[in-house]
Coordinates of C-alpha atoms (C1' of nucleotides) in Angstrom, one line a residue:
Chain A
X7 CA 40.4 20.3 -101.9
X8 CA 42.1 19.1 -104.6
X9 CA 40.9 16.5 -107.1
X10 CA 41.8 12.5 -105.1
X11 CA 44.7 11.1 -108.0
X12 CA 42.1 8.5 -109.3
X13 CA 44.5 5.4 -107.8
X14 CA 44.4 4.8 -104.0
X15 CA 46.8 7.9 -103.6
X16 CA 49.9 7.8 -103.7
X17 CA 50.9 4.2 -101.6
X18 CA 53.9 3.3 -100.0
X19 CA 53.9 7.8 -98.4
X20 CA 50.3 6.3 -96.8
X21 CA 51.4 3.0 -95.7
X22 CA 54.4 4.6 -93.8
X23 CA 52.9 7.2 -92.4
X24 CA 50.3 4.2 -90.9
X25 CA 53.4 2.2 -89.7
X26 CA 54.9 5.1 -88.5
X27 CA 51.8 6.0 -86.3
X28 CA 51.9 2.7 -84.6
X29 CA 55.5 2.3 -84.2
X30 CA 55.7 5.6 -83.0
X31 CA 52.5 5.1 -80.6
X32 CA 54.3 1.6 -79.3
X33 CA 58.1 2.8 -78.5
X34 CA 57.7 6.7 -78.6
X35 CA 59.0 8.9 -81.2
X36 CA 62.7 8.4 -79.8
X37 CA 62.3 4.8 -79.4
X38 CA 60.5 4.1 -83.2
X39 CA 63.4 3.8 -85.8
X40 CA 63.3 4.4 -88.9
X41 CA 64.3 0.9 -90.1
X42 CA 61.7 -1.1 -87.6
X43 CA 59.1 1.5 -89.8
X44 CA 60.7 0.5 -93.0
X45 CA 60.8 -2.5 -92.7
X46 CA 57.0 -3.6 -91.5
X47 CA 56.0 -1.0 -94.0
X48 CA 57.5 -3.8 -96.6
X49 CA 59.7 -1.0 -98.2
X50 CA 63.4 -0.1 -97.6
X51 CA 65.1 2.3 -95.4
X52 CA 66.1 5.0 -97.9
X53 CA 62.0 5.6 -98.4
X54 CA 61.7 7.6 -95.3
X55 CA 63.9 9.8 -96.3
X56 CA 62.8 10.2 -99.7
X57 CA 59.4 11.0 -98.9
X58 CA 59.8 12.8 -95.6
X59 CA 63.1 14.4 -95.9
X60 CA 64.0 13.3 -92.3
X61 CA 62.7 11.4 -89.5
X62 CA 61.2 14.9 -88.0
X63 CA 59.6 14.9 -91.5
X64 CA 57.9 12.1 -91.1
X65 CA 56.7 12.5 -87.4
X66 CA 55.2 15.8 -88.7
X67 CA 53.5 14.6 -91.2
X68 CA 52.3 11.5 -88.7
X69 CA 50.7 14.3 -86.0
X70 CA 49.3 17.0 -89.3
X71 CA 47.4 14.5 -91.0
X72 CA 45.1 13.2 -87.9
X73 CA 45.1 16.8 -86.2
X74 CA 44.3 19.3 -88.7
X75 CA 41.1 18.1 -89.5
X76 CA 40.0 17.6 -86.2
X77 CA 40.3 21.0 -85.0
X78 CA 39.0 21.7 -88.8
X79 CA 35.6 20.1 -87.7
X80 CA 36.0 21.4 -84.3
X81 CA 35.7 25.0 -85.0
X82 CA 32.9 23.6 -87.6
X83 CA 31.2 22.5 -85.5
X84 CA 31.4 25.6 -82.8
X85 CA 30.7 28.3 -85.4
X86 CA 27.1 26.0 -86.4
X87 CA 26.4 26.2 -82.6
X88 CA 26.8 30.1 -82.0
X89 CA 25.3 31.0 -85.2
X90 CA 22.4 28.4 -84.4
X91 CA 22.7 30.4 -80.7
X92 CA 22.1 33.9 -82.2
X93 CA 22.4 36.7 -79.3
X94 CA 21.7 34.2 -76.7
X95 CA 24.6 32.6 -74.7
X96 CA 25.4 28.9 -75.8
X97 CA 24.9 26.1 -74.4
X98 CA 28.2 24.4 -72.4
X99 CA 26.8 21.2 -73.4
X100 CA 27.0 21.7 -76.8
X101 CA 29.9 23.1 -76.6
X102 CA 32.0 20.3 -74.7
X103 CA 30.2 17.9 -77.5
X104 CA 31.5 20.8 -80.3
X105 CA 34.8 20.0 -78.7
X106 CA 34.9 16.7 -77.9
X107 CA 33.2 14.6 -80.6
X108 CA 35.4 15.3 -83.3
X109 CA 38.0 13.5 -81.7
X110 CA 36.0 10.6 -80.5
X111 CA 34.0 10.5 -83.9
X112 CA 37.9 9.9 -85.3
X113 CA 38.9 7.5 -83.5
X114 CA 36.1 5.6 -83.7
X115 CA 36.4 6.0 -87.7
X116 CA 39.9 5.1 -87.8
X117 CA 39.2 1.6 -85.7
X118 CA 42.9 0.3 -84.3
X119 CA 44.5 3.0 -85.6
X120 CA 42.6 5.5 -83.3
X121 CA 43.5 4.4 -80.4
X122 CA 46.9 4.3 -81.9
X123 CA 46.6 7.7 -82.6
X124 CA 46.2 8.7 -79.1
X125 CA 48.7 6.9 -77.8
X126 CA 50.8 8.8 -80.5
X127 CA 49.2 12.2 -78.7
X128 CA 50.0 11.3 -75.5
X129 CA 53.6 11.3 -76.4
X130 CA 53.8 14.2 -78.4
X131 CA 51.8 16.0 -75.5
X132 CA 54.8 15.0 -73.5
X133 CA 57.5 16.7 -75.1
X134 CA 58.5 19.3 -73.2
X135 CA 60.8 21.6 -75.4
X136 CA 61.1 19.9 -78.8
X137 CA 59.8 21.3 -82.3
X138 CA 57.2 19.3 -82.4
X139 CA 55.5 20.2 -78.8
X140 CA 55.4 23.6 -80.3
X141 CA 54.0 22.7 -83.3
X142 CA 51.2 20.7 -81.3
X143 CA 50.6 24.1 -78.9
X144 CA 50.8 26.2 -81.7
X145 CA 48.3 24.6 -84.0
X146 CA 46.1 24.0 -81.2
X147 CA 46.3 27.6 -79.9
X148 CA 43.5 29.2 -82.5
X149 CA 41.3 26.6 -81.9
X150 CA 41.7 26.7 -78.1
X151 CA 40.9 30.7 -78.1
X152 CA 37.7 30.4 -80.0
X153 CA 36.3 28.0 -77.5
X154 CA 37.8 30.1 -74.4
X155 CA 35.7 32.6 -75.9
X156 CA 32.7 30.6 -76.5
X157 CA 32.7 29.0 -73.2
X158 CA 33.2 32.4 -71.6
X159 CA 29.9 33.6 -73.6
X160 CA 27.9 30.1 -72.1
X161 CA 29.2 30.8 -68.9
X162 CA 29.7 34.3 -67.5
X163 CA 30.1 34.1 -64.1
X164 CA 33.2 32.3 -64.5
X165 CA 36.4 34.1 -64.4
X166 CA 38.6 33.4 -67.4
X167 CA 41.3 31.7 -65.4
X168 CA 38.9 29.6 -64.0
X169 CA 37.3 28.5 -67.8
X170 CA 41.2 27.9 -68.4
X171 CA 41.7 25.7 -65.8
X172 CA 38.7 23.6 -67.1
X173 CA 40.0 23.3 -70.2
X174 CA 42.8 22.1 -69.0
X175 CA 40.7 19.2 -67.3
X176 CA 38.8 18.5 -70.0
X177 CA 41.7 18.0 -72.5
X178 CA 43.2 15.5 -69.6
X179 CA 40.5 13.5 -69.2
X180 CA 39.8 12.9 -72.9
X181 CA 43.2 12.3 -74.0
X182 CA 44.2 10.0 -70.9
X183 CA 40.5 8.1 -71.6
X184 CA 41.6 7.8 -75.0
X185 CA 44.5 6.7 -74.3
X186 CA 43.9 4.3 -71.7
X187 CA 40.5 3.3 -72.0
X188 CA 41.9 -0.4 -73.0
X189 CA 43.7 -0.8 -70.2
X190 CA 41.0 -0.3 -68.0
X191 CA 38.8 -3.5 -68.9
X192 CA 40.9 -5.9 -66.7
X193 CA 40.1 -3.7 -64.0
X194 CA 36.6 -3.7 -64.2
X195 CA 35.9 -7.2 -64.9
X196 CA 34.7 -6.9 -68.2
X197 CA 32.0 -4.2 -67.1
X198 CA 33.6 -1.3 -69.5
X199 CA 32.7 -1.4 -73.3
X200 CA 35.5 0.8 -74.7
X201 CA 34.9 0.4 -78.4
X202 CA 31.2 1.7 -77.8
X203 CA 32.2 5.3 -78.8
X204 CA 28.7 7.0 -78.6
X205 CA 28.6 5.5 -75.1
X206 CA 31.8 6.4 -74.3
X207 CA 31.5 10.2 -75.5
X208 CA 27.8 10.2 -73.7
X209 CA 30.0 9.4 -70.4
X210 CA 32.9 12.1 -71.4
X211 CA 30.6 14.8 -72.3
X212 CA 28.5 14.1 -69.1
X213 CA 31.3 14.4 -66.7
X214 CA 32.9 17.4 -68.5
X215 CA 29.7 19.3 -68.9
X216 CA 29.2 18.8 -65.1
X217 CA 33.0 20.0 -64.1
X218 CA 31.9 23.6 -66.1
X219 CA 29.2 23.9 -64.4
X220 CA 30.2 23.7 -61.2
X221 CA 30.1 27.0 -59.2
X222 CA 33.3 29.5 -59.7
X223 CA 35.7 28.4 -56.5
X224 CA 34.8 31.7 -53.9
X225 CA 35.9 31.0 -50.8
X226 CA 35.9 27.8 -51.4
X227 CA 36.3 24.4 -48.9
X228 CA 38.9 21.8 -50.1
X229 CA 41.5 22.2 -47.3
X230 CA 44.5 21.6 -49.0
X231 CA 47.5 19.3 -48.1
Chain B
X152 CA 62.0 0.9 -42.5
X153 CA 66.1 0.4 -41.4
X154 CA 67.6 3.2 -39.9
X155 CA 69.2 5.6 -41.9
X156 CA 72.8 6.0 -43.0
X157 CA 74.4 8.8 -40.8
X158 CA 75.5 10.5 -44.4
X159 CA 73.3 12.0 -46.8
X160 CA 72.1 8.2 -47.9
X161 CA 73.8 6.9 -50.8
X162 CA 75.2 9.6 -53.1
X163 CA 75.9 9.3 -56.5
X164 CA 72.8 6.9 -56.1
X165 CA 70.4 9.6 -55.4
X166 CA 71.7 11.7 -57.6
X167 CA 71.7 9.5 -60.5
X168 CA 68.0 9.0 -59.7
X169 CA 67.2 12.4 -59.5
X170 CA 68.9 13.3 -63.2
X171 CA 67.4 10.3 -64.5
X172 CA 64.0 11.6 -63.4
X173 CA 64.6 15.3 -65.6
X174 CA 66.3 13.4 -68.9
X175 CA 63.8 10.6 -69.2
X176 CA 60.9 13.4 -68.4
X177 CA 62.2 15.5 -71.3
X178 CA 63.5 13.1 -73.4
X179 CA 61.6 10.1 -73.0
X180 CA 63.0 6.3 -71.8
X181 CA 63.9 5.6 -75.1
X182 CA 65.6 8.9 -75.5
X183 CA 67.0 9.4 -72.5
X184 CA 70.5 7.6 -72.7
X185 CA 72.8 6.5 -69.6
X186 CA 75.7 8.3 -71.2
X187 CA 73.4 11.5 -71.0
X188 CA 72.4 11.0 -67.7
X189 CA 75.6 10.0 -66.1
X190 CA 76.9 13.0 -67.6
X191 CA 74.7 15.3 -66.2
X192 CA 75.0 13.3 -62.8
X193 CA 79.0 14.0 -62.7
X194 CA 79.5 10.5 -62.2
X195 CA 81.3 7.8 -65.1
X196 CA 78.8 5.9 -67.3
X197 CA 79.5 2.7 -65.7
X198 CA 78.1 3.5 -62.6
X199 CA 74.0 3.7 -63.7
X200 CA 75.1 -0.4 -64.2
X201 CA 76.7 -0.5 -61.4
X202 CA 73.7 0.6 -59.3
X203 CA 71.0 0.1 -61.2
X204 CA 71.9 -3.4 -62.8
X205 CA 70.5 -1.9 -66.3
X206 CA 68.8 1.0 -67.8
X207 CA 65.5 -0.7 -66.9
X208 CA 66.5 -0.9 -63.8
X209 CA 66.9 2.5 -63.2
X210 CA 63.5 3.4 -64.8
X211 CA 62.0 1.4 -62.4
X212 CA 63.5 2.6 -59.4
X213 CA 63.1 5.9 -60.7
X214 CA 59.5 5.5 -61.0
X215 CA 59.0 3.1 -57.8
X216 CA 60.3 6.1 -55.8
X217 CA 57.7 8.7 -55.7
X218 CA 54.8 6.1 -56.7
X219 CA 54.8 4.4 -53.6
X220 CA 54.9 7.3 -51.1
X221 CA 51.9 8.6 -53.1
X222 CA 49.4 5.5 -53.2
X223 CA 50.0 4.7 -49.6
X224 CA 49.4 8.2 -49.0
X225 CA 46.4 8.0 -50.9
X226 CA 45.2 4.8 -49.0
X227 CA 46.2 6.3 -46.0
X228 CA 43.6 9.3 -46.5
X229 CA 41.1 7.2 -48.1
X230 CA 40.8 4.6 -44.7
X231 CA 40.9 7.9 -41.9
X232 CA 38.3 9.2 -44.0
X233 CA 36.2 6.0 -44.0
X234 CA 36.4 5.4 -40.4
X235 CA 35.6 9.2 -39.3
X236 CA 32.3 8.6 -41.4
X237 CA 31.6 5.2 -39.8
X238 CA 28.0 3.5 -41.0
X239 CA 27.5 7.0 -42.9
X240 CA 28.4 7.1 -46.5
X241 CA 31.2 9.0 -47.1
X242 CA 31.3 12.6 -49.3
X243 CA 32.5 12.5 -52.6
X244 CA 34.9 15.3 -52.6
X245 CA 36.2 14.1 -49.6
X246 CA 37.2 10.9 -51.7
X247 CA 38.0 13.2 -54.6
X248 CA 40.7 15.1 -52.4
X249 CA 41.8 12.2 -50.9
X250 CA 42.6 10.4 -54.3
X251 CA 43.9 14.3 -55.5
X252 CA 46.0 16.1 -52.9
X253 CA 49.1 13.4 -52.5
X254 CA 50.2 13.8 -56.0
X255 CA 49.6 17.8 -56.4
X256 CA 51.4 17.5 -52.5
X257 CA 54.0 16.0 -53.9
X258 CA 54.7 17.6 -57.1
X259 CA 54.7 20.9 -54.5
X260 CA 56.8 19.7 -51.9
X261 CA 59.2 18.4 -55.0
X262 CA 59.1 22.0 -56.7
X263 CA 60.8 21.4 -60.4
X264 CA 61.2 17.9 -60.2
X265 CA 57.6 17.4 -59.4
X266 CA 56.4 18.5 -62.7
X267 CA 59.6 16.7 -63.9
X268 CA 57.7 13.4 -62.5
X269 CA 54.6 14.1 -63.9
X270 CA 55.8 14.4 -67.4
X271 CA 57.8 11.2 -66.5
X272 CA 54.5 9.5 -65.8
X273 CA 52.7 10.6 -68.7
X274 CA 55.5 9.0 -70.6
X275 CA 55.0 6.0 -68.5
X276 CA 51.2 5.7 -69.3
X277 CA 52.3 5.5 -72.7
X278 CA 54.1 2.9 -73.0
X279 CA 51.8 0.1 -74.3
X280 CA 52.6 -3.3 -73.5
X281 CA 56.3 -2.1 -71.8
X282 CA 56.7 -4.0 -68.4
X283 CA 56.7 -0.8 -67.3
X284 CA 53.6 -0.1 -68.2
X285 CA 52.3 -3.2 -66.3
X286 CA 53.8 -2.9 -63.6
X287 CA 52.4 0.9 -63.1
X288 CA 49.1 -0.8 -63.6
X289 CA 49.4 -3.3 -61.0
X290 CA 50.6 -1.0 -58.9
X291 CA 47.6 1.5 -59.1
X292 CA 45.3 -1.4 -59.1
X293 CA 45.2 -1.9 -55.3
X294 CA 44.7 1.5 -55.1
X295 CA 42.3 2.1 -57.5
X296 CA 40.2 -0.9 -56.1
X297 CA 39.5 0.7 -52.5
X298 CA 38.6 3.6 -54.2
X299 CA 36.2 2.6 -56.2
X300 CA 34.6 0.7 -53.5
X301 CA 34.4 3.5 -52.0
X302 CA 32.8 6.2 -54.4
X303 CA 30.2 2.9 -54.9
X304 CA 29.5 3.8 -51.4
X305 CA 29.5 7.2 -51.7
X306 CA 27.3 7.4 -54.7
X307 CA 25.0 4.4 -54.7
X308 CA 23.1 5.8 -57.7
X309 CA 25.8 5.2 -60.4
X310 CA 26.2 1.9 -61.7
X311 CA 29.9 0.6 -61.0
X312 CA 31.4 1.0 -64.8
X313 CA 29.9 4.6 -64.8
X314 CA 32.1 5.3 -61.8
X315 CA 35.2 3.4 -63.5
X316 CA 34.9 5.5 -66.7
X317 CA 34.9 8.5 -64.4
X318 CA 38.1 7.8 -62.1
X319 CA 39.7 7.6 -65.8
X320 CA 38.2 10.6 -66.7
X321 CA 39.4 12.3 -63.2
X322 CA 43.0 10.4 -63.4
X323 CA 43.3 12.4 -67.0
X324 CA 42.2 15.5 -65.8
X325 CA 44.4 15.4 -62.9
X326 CA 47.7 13.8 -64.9
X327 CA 47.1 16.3 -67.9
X328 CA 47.0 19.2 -65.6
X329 CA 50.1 18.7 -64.1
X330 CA 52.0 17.4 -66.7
X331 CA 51.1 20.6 -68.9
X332 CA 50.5 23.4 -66.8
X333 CA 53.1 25.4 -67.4
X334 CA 52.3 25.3 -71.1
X335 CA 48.7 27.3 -70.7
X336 CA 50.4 30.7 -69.2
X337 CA 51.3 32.0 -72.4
X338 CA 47.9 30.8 -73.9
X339 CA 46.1 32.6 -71.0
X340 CA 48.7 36.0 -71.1
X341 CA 49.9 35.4 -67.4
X342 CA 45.8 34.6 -66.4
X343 CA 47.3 31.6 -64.3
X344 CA 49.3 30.9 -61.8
X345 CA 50.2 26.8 -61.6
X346 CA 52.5 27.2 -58.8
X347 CA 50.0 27.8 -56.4
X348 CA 49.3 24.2 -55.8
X349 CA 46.4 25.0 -53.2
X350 CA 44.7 27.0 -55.5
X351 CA 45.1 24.2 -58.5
X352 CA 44.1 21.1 -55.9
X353 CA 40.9 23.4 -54.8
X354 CA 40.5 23.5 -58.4
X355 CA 40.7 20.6 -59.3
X356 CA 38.9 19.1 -56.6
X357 CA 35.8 21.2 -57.7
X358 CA 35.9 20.0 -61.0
X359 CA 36.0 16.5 -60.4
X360 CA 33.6 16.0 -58.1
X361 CA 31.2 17.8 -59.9
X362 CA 31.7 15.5 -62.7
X363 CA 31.0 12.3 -60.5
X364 CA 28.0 14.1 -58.9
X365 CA 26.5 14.0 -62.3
X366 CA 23.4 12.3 -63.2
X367 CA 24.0 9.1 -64.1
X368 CA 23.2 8.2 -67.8
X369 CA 19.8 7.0 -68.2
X370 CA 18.2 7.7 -71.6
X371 CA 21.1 10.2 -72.2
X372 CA 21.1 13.5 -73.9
X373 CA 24.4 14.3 -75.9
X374 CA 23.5 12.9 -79.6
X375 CA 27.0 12.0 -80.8
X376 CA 28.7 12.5 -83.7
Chain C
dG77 C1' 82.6 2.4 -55.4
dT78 C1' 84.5 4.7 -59.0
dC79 C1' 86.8 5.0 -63.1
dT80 C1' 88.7 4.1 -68.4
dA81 C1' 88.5 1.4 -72.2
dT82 C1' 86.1 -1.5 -75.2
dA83 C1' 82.9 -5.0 -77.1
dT84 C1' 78.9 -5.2 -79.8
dG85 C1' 74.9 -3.6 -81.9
dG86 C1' 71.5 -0.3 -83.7
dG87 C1' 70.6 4.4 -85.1
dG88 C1' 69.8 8.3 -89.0
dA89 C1' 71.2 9.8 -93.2
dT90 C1' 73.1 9.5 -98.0
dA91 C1' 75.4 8.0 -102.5
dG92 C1' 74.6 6.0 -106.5
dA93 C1' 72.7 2.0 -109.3
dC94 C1' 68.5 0.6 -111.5
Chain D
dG110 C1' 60.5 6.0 -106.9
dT111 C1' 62.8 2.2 -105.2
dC112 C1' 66.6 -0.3 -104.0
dT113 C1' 71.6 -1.8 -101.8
dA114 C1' 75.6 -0.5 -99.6
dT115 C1' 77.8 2.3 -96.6
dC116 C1' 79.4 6.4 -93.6
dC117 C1' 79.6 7.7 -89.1
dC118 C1' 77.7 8.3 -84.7
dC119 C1' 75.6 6.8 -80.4
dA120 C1' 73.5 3.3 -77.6
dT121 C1' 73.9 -0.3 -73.6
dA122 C1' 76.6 -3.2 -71.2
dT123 C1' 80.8 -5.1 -69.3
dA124 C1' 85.9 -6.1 -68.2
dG125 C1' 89.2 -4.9 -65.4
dA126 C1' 92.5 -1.3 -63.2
dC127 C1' 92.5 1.6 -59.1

DNA sequence: GTCTATATGGGGATAGAC
DNA sequence: GTCTATCCCCATATAGAC
């Protein structure tokens, strides 16, 4: 919002918080110290502390800087799409692509450090009681509503537990994707492109669209256990 | 595959194993120290050593131990559900559930610890180039194989990386959701109810297999970014 | 098999010079 | 803003008594 400072900003804040991502995404936040990021960021320990106050500083500023504007340019995108909509009920596919592209559109911008970055997610996604997975839910939860509304709009002979549940789903199977999608290659022989990210979010957007539509459960057949 | 020791097995062993499984889950490997664990075990801190040989010895057992049970339980499923449909190709959400149901069986028969272990395993996909992480891999490789050979039979109209991408988008979906679930009943104001396995595997099961029963790609709709 | 005690190293944070 | 040196704590692993 502010004017850029005309030199590459500031410089040794950015180049830690990049070592820090991929440190972080490699050993976990537990398991990145603070002298391994330091030290491959070429500057000395007591940096980290100066410009982040603590090591929780600098893990907060690692997750705010990637997330923020991806939900920023999520709900973007979703507002464009329901006032382009008018009365009528939106579209899920649009929807799932209102939700899902800003993430993939990211990580294809940031290259290597994308798939760091979701790496880095998955392990913030998997701390269970800590600051920082409250942080995550809570900045998330505002962005999450507007979509359970819009999705309950494009889709209303699904209960809202149900749309929920999706949700649920679809955040899984982009985040895991993102995640993993590397690791997947060996398996497949070579057949799996991962670094093709409009084929990759044609594929995700596909499959999620399809799980939404599916028919709300009734009394439904999958015998259990 | 011996017979049982009259006594409640081990002892200390299991229960090492079994606090192992909660602190790594909420703390992470990294994070989750021996001194911690043996602690919380009621036991001294040289006996994780003692039984485990190291700390990665322990993280591997503690994985190792509800892993296995669950792919041969998978496979197990998979091949009766193969033969009853003989020359026939077999039905997708039958493949879905069979892939499905021994984790979410699990995590019920387990109570707390089995979202414990799903926590545990997203922090296990994480890890990037751990041995950990390759031997979780390898492990689901075998498995992952015969089912893919299988939805190839079952949906002869998708090409075989379309049907790779999806499993990933259905492992995410499926690992997500359990990791995580107790985190959307204050998003949904009691909506929910993840404790009701059945009614999260029908669910689920729906959703997936929906998603794989989408069109395949073809001259694909979703414009990206 | 279980314990105490300890060896050895790495961790986050800070004081204070430049 | 950047550095070195240091405080103090916690980690894993092991030795050796019981």
């Amino acid at each position: 919002m502010k004017p850029e400072s005309p030199r590459p900003a500031s410089d040794t804040k950015e180049r830690l918080l990049d070592t820090a991502e991929r440190v972080f995404a490699d050993h976990g936040f537990a398991g990145g110290s603070l002298r391994r990021i330091t030290k491959e960021a070429g500057t000395n320990l007591a940096a980290a502390n100066y410009h982040f106050g603590s090591k929780e500083g600098l893990i907060r500023e690692v997750m705010a800087r990637r997330l923020e504007p991806i939900n920023r340019e999520r709900e973007a995108r979703l507002e464009r799409l329901l006032e382009e909509a008018g009365d009528a009920p939106p579209e899920v596919e649009r929807i799932v692509e209102a939700f899902l592209a800003p993430v993939l559109r990211t990580k294809h911008e940031l290259g290597d450090a994308g798939t760091t970055f979701m790496r880095l997610l998955g392990h913030a996604m998997n701390q269970p009681s800590d600051r920082l997975r409250d942080l995550l839910t809570d900045q998330f939860a505002g962005t999450a509503r507007k979509f359970l509304a819009a999705f309950g709009r494009a889709l209303p002979g699904l209960p809202p537990d149900e749309i929920l549940w999706r949700m649920l789903f679809a955040v899984g199977a982009m985040t895991h994707t993102l995640a993993m999608s590397k690791h997947i290659v060996p398996l497949s022989g070579g057949l799996v492109d991962p670094t093709d990210v409009e084929d990759v979010t044609r594929r995700m957007v596909r499959f999620v669209t399809a799980g939404y539509l599916a028919p709300a459960a009734g009394a439904g057949a999958a015998e259990a256990t």
